[in-house]
PDB file of C-alpha atoms in Angstrom:
ATOM      1  CA  VAL K  26      62.929 227.018  61.877  1.00 62.00           C
ATOM      2  CA  PHE K  27      65.588 229.628  62.669  1.00 63.00           C
ATOM      3  CA  ASN K  28      67.676 228.521  59.719  1.00 64.00           C
ATOM      4  CA  GLN K  29      64.729 229.164  57.413  1.00 71.00           C
ATOM      5  CA  LEU K  30      64.020 232.681  58.637  1.00 73.00           C
ATOM      6  CA  ARG K  31      66.656 234.415  56.542  1.00 72.00           C
ATOM      7  CA  VAL K  32      65.728 232.664  53.296  1.00 73.00           C
ATOM      8  CA  ALA K  33      62.012 233.140  54.010  1.00 75.00           C
ATOM      9  CA  TYR K  34      62.591 236.861  54.482  1.00 76.00           C
ATOM     10  CA  ASP K  35      64.250 236.938  51.061  1.00 75.00           C
ATOM     11  CA  GLY K  36      60.992 235.685  49.529  1.00 76.00           C
ATOM     12  CA  GLU K  37      61.431 231.965  48.943  1.00 75.00           C
ATOM     13  CA  ALA K  38      61.978 228.880  51.112  1.00 73.00           C
ATOM     14  CA  GLY K  39      61.922 225.166  50.455  1.00 71.00           C
ATOM     15  CA  SER K  40      61.983 222.009  52.515  1.00 69.00           C
ATOM     16  CA  ALA K  41      61.828 218.266  52.009  1.00 60.00           C
ATOM     17  CA  THR K  42      58.661 216.665  53.338  1.00 57.00           C
ATOM     18  CA  GLY K  43      57.459 213.136  54.067  1.00 58.00           C
ATOM     19  CA  VAL K  44      59.422 209.993  53.273  1.00 61.00           C
ATOM     20  CA  ASP K  45      60.242 210.940  49.694  1.00 64.00           C
ATOM     21  CA  PRO K  46      63.570 212.849  49.715  1.00 65.00           C
ATOM     22  CA  ASP K  47      62.780 214.221  46.278  1.00 69.00           C
ATOM     23  CA  SER K  48      59.557 215.784  47.507  1.00 70.00           C
ATOM     24  CA  ILE K  49      60.392 219.466  48.007  1.00 75.00           C
ATOM     25  CA  VAL K  50      57.771 222.015  48.990  1.00 77.00           C
ATOM     26  CA  ILE K  51      58.583 225.552  47.830  1.00 80.00           C
ATOM     27  CA  TRP K  52      57.100 228.607  49.529  1.00 77.00           C
ATOM     28  CA  GLU K  53      57.138 232.050  47.953  1.00 83.00           C
ATOM     29  CA  GLY K  54      55.837 235.218  49.522  1.00 78.00           C
ATOM     30  CA  LYS K  55      56.648 238.175  51.740  1.00 75.00           C
ATOM     31  CA  LEU K  56      57.630 237.611  55.364  1.00 75.00           C
ATOM     32  CA  SER K  57      58.409 240.937  56.982  1.00 73.00           C
ATOM     33  CA  CYS K  58      57.080 240.656  60.527  1.00 76.00           C
ATOM     34  CA  LEU K  59      57.220 238.024  63.276  1.00 76.00           C
ATOM     35  CA  ALA K  60      55.261 238.613  66.479  1.00 77.00           C
ATOM     36  CA  CYS K  61      55.124 237.130  69.980  1.00 77.00           C
ATOM     37  CA  VAL K  62      58.385 235.191  69.743  1.00 79.00           C
ATOM     38  CA  THR K  63      60.085 233.786  72.846  1.00 77.00           C
ATOM     39  CA  GLY K  64      63.572 234.465  74.157  1.00 76.00           C
ATOM     40  CA  ALA K  65      64.830 231.640  71.943  1.00 74.00           C
ATOM     41  CA  ILE K  66      65.062 234.198  69.141  1.00 76.00           C
ATOM     42  CA  GLU K  67      68.205 235.506  70.841  1.00 75.00           C
ATOM     43  CA  LYS K  68      69.966 232.235  70.003  1.00 71.00           C
ATOM     44  CA  TYR K  69      69.121 232.820  66.354  1.00 65.00           C
ATOM     45  CA  LYS K  70      70.477 236.376  66.565  1.00 67.00           C
ATOM     46  CA  GLU K  71      73.776 235.124  67.989  1.00 65.00           C
ATOM     47  CA  GLN K  72      74.149 232.454  65.315  1.00 62.00           C
ATOM     48  CA  ALA K  73      73.094 234.482  62.274  1.00 60.00           C
ATOM     49  CA  THR K  74      75.282 233.713  59.292  1.00 54.00           C
ATOM     50  CA  ASP K  75      77.905 235.893  57.683  1.00 50.00           C
ATOM     51  CA  LEU K  76      75.350 236.540  54.937  1.00 52.00           C
ATOM     52  CA  GLY K  77      73.734 238.991  57.297  1.00 62.00           C
ATOM     53  CA  GLU K  78      70.766 239.310  59.601  1.00 71.00           C
ATOM     54  CA  ARG K  79      67.429 240.114  57.975  1.00 78.00           C
ATOM     55  CA  PHE K  80      65.160 241.265  60.783  1.00 83.00           C
ATOM     56  CA  LEU K  81      64.956 244.184  63.144  1.00 88.00           C
ATOM     57  CA  TYR K  82      63.658 243.469  66.646  1.00 88.00           C
ATOM     58  CA  LEU K  83      61.598 245.131  69.352  1.00 88.00           C
ATOM     59  CA  HIS K  84      61.485 243.850  72.911  1.00 85.00           C
ATOM     60  CA  HIS K  85      58.045 244.916  74.071  1.00 80.00           C
ATOM     61  CA  GLN K  86      57.706 244.676  77.824  1.00 73.00           C
ATOM     62  CA  VAL K  87      54.220 244.888  79.336  1.00 68.00           C
ATOM     63  CA  PRO K  88      54.711 246.281  82.867  1.00 66.00           C
ATOM     64  CA  LYS K  89      51.712 244.483  84.358  1.00 70.00           C
ATOM     65  CA  PHE K  90      48.841 242.528  82.880  1.00 63.00           C
ATOM     66  CA  ASP K  91      45.490 244.135  83.598  1.00 64.00           C
ATOM     67  CA  PRO K  92      42.737 241.491  83.923  1.00 66.00           C
ATOM     68  CA  LYS K  93      40.154 243.889  82.495  1.00 63.00           C
ATOM     69  CA  TYR K  94      41.797 243.479  79.081  1.00 58.00           C
ATOM     70  CA  LYS K  95      41.447 239.696  79.131  1.00 62.00           C
ATOM     71  CA  VAL K  96      39.388 238.420  76.219  1.00 59.00           C
ATOM     72  CA  ASN K  97      35.884 237.645  77.396  1.00 62.00           C
ATOM     73  CA  PRO K  98      33.640 235.631  75.042  1.00 58.00           C
ATOM     74  CA  LYS K  99      30.651 237.486  76.481  1.00 59.00           C
ATOM     75  CA  LYS K 100      32.151 240.779  75.312  1.00 61.00           C
ATOM     76  CA  LYS K 101      32.836 239.691  71.753  1.00 62.00           C
ATOM     77  CA  VAL K 102      31.087 242.777  70.421  1.00 61.00           C
ATOM     78  CA  LEU K 103      33.569 245.039  72.245  1.00 64.00           C
ATOM     79  CA  SER K 104      36.475 243.038  70.794  1.00 68.00           C
ATOM     80  CA  GLU K 105      35.064 243.414  67.311  1.00 77.00           C
ATOM     81  CA  ILE K 106      34.681 247.165  67.812  1.00 76.00           C
ATOM     82  CA  ALA K 107      38.294 247.437  68.977  1.00 75.00           C
ATOM     83  CA  ALA K 108      39.438 245.421  65.958  1.00 79.00           C
ATOM     84  CA  ARG K 109      37.540 247.711  63.583  1.00 83.00           C
ATOM     85  CA  GLN K 110      39.002 250.804  65.255  1.00 81.00           C
ATOM     86  CA  ALA K 111      42.503 249.380  64.926  1.00 79.00           C
ATOM     87  CA  GLN K 112      41.894 248.563  61.272  1.00 83.00           C
ATOM     88  CA  SER K 113      40.625 252.093  60.634  1.00 83.00           C
ATOM     89  CA  LEU K 114      43.738 253.536  62.276  1.00 78.00           C
ATOM     90  CA  ILE K 115      45.990 251.399  60.092  1.00 78.00           C
ATOM     91  CA  GLU K 116      44.123 252.313  56.923  1.00 81.00           C
ATOM     92  CA  LEU K 117      44.323 256.016  57.806  1.00 79.00           C
ATOM     93  CA  ALA K 118      48.048 255.728  58.474  1.00 76.00           C
ATOM     94  CA  GLN K 119      48.554 253.913  55.166  1.00 76.00           C
ATOM     95  CA  SER K 120      46.796 256.683  53.286  1.00 77.00           C
ATOM     96  CA  GLU K 121      49.074 259.274  54.893  1.00 77.00           C
ATOM     97  CA  LEU K 122      52.304 257.256  54.577  1.00 81.00           C
ATOM     98  CA  SER K 123      53.262 258.754  51.213  1.00 80.00           C
ATOM     99  CA  GLU K 124      52.927 262.240  52.706  1.00 85.00           C
ATOM    100  CA  VAL K 125      55.437 261.640  55.505  1.00 88.00           C
ATOM    101  CA  LYS K 126      58.559 263.731  55.050  1.00 89.00           C
ATOM    102  CA  LEU K 127      61.868 262.955  56.740  1.00 93.00           C
ATOM    103  CA  THR K 128      64.246 265.733  57.687  1.00 94.00           C
ATOM    104  CA  ASP K 129      68.024 265.811  57.287  1.00 96.00           C
ATOM    105  CA  ASP K 130      68.278 265.124  61.030  1.00 95.00           C
ATOM    106  CA  ASP K 131      66.055 262.078  60.571  1.00 96.00           C
ATOM    107  CA  HIS K 132      68.333 260.679  57.869  1.00 96.00           C
ATOM    108  CA  GLU K 133      71.402 261.323  59.990  1.00 96.00           C
ATOM    109  CA  LEU K 134      69.782 259.481  62.903  1.00 96.00           C
ATOM    110  CA  LEU K 135      68.853 256.547  60.654  1.00 97.00           C
ATOM    111  CA  ASN K 136      72.414 256.316  59.326  1.00 97.00           C
ATOM    112  CA  ARG K 137      73.956 256.377  62.800  1.00 96.00           C
ATOM    113  CA  LEU K 138      71.545 253.787  64.209  1.00 97.00           C
ATOM    114  CA  GLY K 139      71.997 251.572  61.157  1.00 96.00           C
ATOM    115  CA  GLN K 140      75.775 251.645  61.466  1.00 95.00           C
ATOM    116  CA  LEU K 141      75.583 250.890  65.190  1.00 95.00           C
ATOM    117  CA  ILE K 142      73.279 247.897  64.651  1.00 94.00           C
ATOM    118  CA  ALA K 143      75.455 246.510  61.859  1.00 92.00           C
ATOM    119  CA  MET K 144      78.621 246.825  63.941  1.00 93.00           C
ATOM    120  CA  THR K 145      77.241 245.321  67.145  1.00 93.00           C
ATOM    121  CA  ARG K 146      75.590 242.265  65.614  1.00 89.00           C
ATOM    122  CA  ALA K 147      78.525 241.073  63.487  1.00 89.00           C
ATOM    123  CA  VAL K 148      78.916 237.298  63.770  1.00 86.00           C
ATOM    124  CA  ILE K 149      81.803 235.627  65.606  1.00 87.00           C
ATOM    125  CA  GLU K 150      82.263 231.874  65.269  1.00 84.00           C
ATOM    126  CA  HIS K 151      83.505 229.852  68.254  1.00 83.00           C
ATOM    127  CA  SER K 152      84.755 226.337  68.705  1.00 83.00           C
ATOM    128  CA  SER K 153      82.174 223.969  70.160  1.00 76.00           C
ATOM    129  CA  GLY K 154      82.562 221.994  73.367  1.00 65.00           C
ATOM    130  CA  GLY K 155      85.057 222.368  76.169  1.00 57.00           C
ATOM    131  CA  SER K 156      85.126 224.853  79.002  1.00 56.00           C
ATOM    132  CA  LYS K 157      86.759 227.537  76.842  1.00 67.00           C
ATOM    133  CA  ARG K 158      85.286 228.334  73.455  1.00 73.00           C
ATOM    134  CA  GLU K 159      88.014 229.654  71.188  1.00 84.00           C
ATOM    135  CA  ILE K 160      87.266 232.300  68.573  1.00 85.00           C
ATOM    136  CA  LEU K 161      87.539 230.687  65.151  1.00 86.00           C
ATOM    137  CA  HIS K 162      86.499 233.475  62.844  1.00 86.00           C
ATOM    138  CA  VAL K 163      85.300 237.072  63.063  1.00 88.00           C
ATOM    139  CA  HIS K 164      82.959 237.932  60.212  1.00 85.00           C
ATOM    140  CA  PRO K 165      83.105 241.525  58.983  1.00 87.00           C
ATOM    141  CA  ALA K 166      80.132 243.669  59.901  1.00 87.00           C
ATOM    142  CA  GLU K 167      77.403 243.775  57.268  1.00 86.00           C
ATOM    143  CA  GLU K 168      77.034 246.931  55.216  1.00 89.00           C
ATOM    144  CA  PRO K 169      74.366 249.023  56.955  1.00 92.00           C
ATOM    145  CA  TYR K 170      72.333 249.947  53.863  1.00 93.00           C
ATOM    146  CA  ARG K 171      69.572 247.326  54.291  1.00 90.00           C
ATOM    147  CA  VAL K 172      69.296 248.109  58.004  1.00 93.00           C
ATOM    148  CA  ILE K 173      69.007 251.828  57.286  1.00 95.00           C
ATOM    149  CA  GLU K 174      66.240 251.181  54.738  1.00 93.00           C
ATOM    150  CA  GLN K 175      64.349 249.046  57.253  1.00 92.00           C
ATOM    151  CA  LEU K 176      64.713 251.699  59.958  1.00 95.00           C
ATOM    152  CA  GLU K 177      63.408 254.314  57.528  1.00 94.00           C
ATOM    153  CA  VAL K 178      60.280 252.240  56.876  1.00 90.00           C
ATOM    154  CA  VAL K 179      59.752 251.919  60.639  1.00 92.00           C
ATOM    155  CA  LEU K 180      60.137 255.666  61.190  1.00 94.00           C
ATOM    156  CA  ARG K 181      57.832 256.587  58.305  1.00 91.00           C
ATOM    157  CA  CYS K 182      55.133 254.207  59.571  1.00 88.00           C
ATOM    158  CA  LEU K 183      55.403 255.531  63.120  1.00 90.00           C
ATOM    159  CA  LYS K 184      55.206 259.130  61.944  1.00 90.00           C
ATOM    160  CA  SER K 185      52.152 258.349  59.841  1.00 87.00           C
ATOM    161  CA  ILE K 186      50.441 257.023  62.978  1.00 85.00           C
ATOM    162  CA  HIS K 187      51.665 259.444  65.668  1.00 86.00           C
ATOM    163  CA  GLY K 188      52.342 262.567  63.594  1.00 85.00           C
ATOM    164  CA  SER K 189      55.528 264.144  62.307  1.00 84.00           C
ATOM    165  CA  THR K 190      56.165 266.220  65.436  1.00 87.00           C
ATOM    166  CA  ALA K 191      55.558 263.496  68.041  1.00 91.00           C
ATOM    167  CA  GLU K 192      58.424 262.096  70.138  1.00 94.00           C
ATOM    168  CA  ARG K 193      57.125 258.545  70.290  1.00 93.00           C
ATOM    169  CA  PRO K 194      58.359 257.535  66.791  1.00 94.00           C
ATOM    170  CA  TYR K 195      61.918 258.314  67.870  1.00 95.00           C
ATOM    171  CA  LYS K 196      61.569 256.503  71.196  1.00 94.00           C
ATOM    172  CA  VAL K 197      60.300 253.378  69.445  1.00 93.00           C
ATOM    173  CA  LEU K 198      62.981 253.665  66.735  1.00 95.00           C
ATOM    174  CA  LYS K 199      65.730 253.737  69.373  1.00 95.00           C
ATOM    175  CA  ALA K 200      64.107 250.833  71.205  1.00 94.00           C
ATOM    176  CA  VAL K 201      64.220 248.884  67.929  1.00 94.00           C
ATOM    177  CA  ALA K 202      67.922 249.693  67.561  1.00 95.00           C
ATOM    178  CA  ILE K 203      68.716 248.458  71.068  1.00 94.00           C
ATOM    179  CA  SER K 204      66.575 245.323  70.646  1.00 92.00           C
ATOM    180  CA  SER K 205      68.337 244.489  67.391  1.00 91.00           C
ATOM    181  CA  VAL K 206      71.694 244.166  69.165  1.00 91.00           C
ATOM    182  CA  PRO K 207      72.240 240.621  70.525  1.00 89.00           C
ATOM    183  CA  GLU K 208      70.861 240.726  74.056  1.00 90.00           C
ATOM    184  CA  ASN K 209      73.964 239.661  75.982  1.00 93.00           C
ATOM    185  CA  ARG K 210      76.117 242.143  74.096  1.00 94.00           C
ATOM    186  CA  TRP K 211      73.779 245.003  74.925  1.00 95.00           C
ATOM    187  CA  LYS K 212      73.609 243.947  78.585  1.00 95.00           C
ATOM    188  CA  LEU K 213      77.377 244.402  78.933  1.00 96.00           C
ATOM    189  CA  MET K 214      77.447 247.575  76.856  1.00 96.00           C
ATOM    190  CA  ARG K 215      74.683 249.071  78.966  1.00 95.00           C
ATOM    191  CA  VAL K 216      76.582 248.421  82.208  1.00 96.00           C
ATOM    192  CA  LEU K 217      79.709 250.144  80.893  1.00 95.00           C
ATOM    193  CA  ILE K 218      77.643 253.037  79.508  1.00 94.00           C
ATOM    194  CA  LYS K 219      76.115 253.658  82.924  1.00 93.00           C
ATOM    195  CA  LYS K 220      78.951 252.730  85.301  1.00 93.00           C
ATOM    196  CA  GLY K 221      82.199 252.939  83.385  1.00 93.00           C
ATOM    197  CA  PRO K 222      85.037 250.366  83.224  1.00 93.00           C
ATOM    198  CA  LYS K 223      84.447 247.093  85.053  1.00 93.00           C
ATOM    199  CA  ALA K 224      86.314 243.894  85.786  1.00 92.00           C
ATOM    200  CA  ILE K 225      84.703 240.742  84.378  1.00 92.00           C
ATOM    201  CA  SER K 226      83.595 239.586  87.834  1.00 91.00           C
ATOM    202  CA  SER K 227      81.834 242.905  88.550  1.00 93.00           C
ATOM    203  CA  LEU K 228      80.509 243.155  85.014  1.00 94.00           C
ATOM    204  CA  ALA K 229      78.888 239.729  85.341  1.00 95.00           C
ATOM    205  CA  ILE K 230      77.130 240.714  88.573  1.00 95.00           C
ATOM    206  CA  GLU K 231      75.871 244.028  87.160  1.00 96.00           C
ATOM    207  CA  ALA K 232      74.608 242.377  83.959  1.00 95.00           C
ATOM    208  CA  GLY K 233      73.052 239.376  85.730  1.00 95.00           C
ATOM    209  CA  MET K 234      75.125 236.897  83.720  1.00 95.00           C
ATOM    210  CA  VAL K 235      77.511 234.082  84.636  1.00 94.00           C
ATOM    211  CA  GLU K 236      81.205 234.953  84.479  1.00 91.00           C
ATOM    212  CA  THR K 237      82.116 232.498  81.701  1.00 90.00           C
ATOM    213  CA  THR K 238      79.457 233.929  79.389  1.00 90.00           C
ATOM    214  CA  THR K 239      80.401 237.472  80.384  1.00 93.00           C
ATOM    215  CA  ARG K 240      84.041 236.902  79.483  1.00 91.00           C
ATOM    216  CA  ARG K 241      83.157 235.328  76.138  1.00 91.00           C
ATOM    217  CA  VAL K 242      80.808 238.161  75.189  1.00 93.00           C
ATOM    218  CA  ALA K 243      83.278 240.825  76.382  1.00 94.00           C
ATOM    219  CA  GLU K 244      86.047 239.255  74.305  1.00 92.00           C
ATOM    220  CA  ASP K 245      83.707 239.155  71.299  1.00 93.00           C
ATOM    221  CA  LEU K 246      82.961 242.855  71.736  1.00 95.00           C
ATOM    222  CA  GLU K 247      86.677 243.553  71.984  1.00 94.00           C
ATOM    223  CA  MET K 248      87.256 241.703  68.708  1.00 94.00           C
ATOM    224  CA  LEU K 249      84.557 243.898  67.114  1.00 94.00           C
ATOM    225  CA  GLY K 250      86.281 247.083  68.286  1.00 95.00           C
ATOM    226  CA  ILE K 251      83.521 247.973  70.760  1.00 96.00           C
ATOM    227  CA  PHE K 252      85.299 247.050  74.030  1.00 95.00           C
ATOM    228  CA  GLU K 253      88.921 247.461  74.990  1.00 93.00           C
ATOM    229  CA  THR K 254      90.970 245.956  77.826  1.00 89.00           C
ATOM    230  CA  LEU K 255      92.209 248.649  80.197  1.00 85.00           C
ATOM    231  CA  VAL K 256      93.957 246.430  82.744  1.00 73.00           C
ATOM    232  CA  THR K 257      95.155 242.847  82.457  1.00 67.00           C
ATOM    233  CA  LEU K 258      95.871 241.428  85.911  1.00 61.00           C
ATOM    234  CA  GLY K 259      96.701 237.901  84.835  1.00 58.00           C
ATOM    235  CA  LYS K 260      93.834 236.444  86.832  1.00 60.00           C
ATOM    236  CA  ARG K 261      90.808 235.048  85.085  1.00 59.00           C
ATOM    237  CA  ASN K 262      87.818 237.412  85.293  1.00 59.00           C
ATOM    238  CA  ALA K 263      89.951 240.169  86.842  1.00 66.00           C
ATOM    239  CA  ASP K 264      90.640 241.947  83.532  1.00 86.00           C
ATOM    240  CA  VAL K 265      89.054 245.406  83.315  1.00 91.00           C
ATOM    241  CA  PHE K 266      87.064 246.252  80.175  1.00 94.00           C
ATOM    242  CA  SER K 267      85.823 249.592  78.913  1.00 94.00           C
ATOM    243  CA  LEU K 268      83.869 250.871  75.927  1.00 95.00           C
ATOM    244  CA  VAL K 269      86.064 252.221  73.171  1.00 95.00           C
ATOM    245  CA  GLU K 270      85.831 256.002  73.525  1.00 94.00           C
ATOM    246  CA  GLU K 271      84.416 256.612  70.026  1.00 95.00           C
ATOM    247  CA  VAL K 272      81.668 254.044  70.653  1.00 95.00           C
ATOM    248  CA  ARG K 273      80.874 255.523  74.058  1.00 94.00           C
ATOM    249  CA  LYS K 274      80.522 259.012  72.580  1.00 94.00           C
ATOM    250  CA  GLU K 275      78.343 257.757  69.728  1.00 94.00           C
ATOM    251  CA  ILE K 276      75.945 255.931  72.065  1.00 94.00           C
ATOM    252  CA  ALA K 277      75.834 258.962  74.369  1.00 91.00           C
ATOM    253  CA  GLY K 278      75.090 261.201  71.376  1.00 92.00           C
ATOM    254  CA  LEU K 279      72.242 258.929  70.311  1.00 92.00           C
ATOM    255  CA  ARG K 280      70.924 258.926  73.892  1.00 89.00           C
ATOM    256  CA  LEU K 281      70.436 255.176  73.963  1.00 85.00           C
ATOM    257  CA  LYS K 282      69.592 253.765  77.400  1.00 77.00           C
TER     258      LYS K 282
END
């Protein structure tokens, strides 16, 4: 399924079906949004091809489920009312979408977020099997133009719903940017943003990851020019990594948390 996501996003996908190898079913359409996916999507994000990722992501965390919002068949009328209200809100936002104006600051923000996403999700191929996975190939980062266009659509839609002066569109936009970075990469970046240079052993503890995975991800980020090794002590998992200063300043300027 993951392998089909990119081609489906591009508007056409095909697959052999049944026992006849010549029987190919072709799908054509527009696939722009996937909802309620599990954490398995992170595996897809890590293994995206050098042809480039297609989707932006948003990790939506519900702090606590409130039982009063559980669907109750006896309250079907209330559910239908809520659905109609939601539909009305969407239709109103659609009618106002063409009127949304983006400022120069908005475009600068979109460009910076787009470049950050493109840089941090570049694909690195590793050897399979064995206790140490060697880096085989580092794919160049995708050009950020498609990402910037997608982010612009997100911002325009959010502004049409919440208003041009509201802060929420920007909070959601930044959450999308963070979610679009492969999860393990952002975990390590976030630790170094908040606490400065760390040895692999400490970095693993802070990020809640095992040391072998932490080292692999840190080395990947170093290959992408996002991390740098400050101290090499010659002992496995004792090396100290830091964010490259330009990257640290850019993330601080964007106020990503």
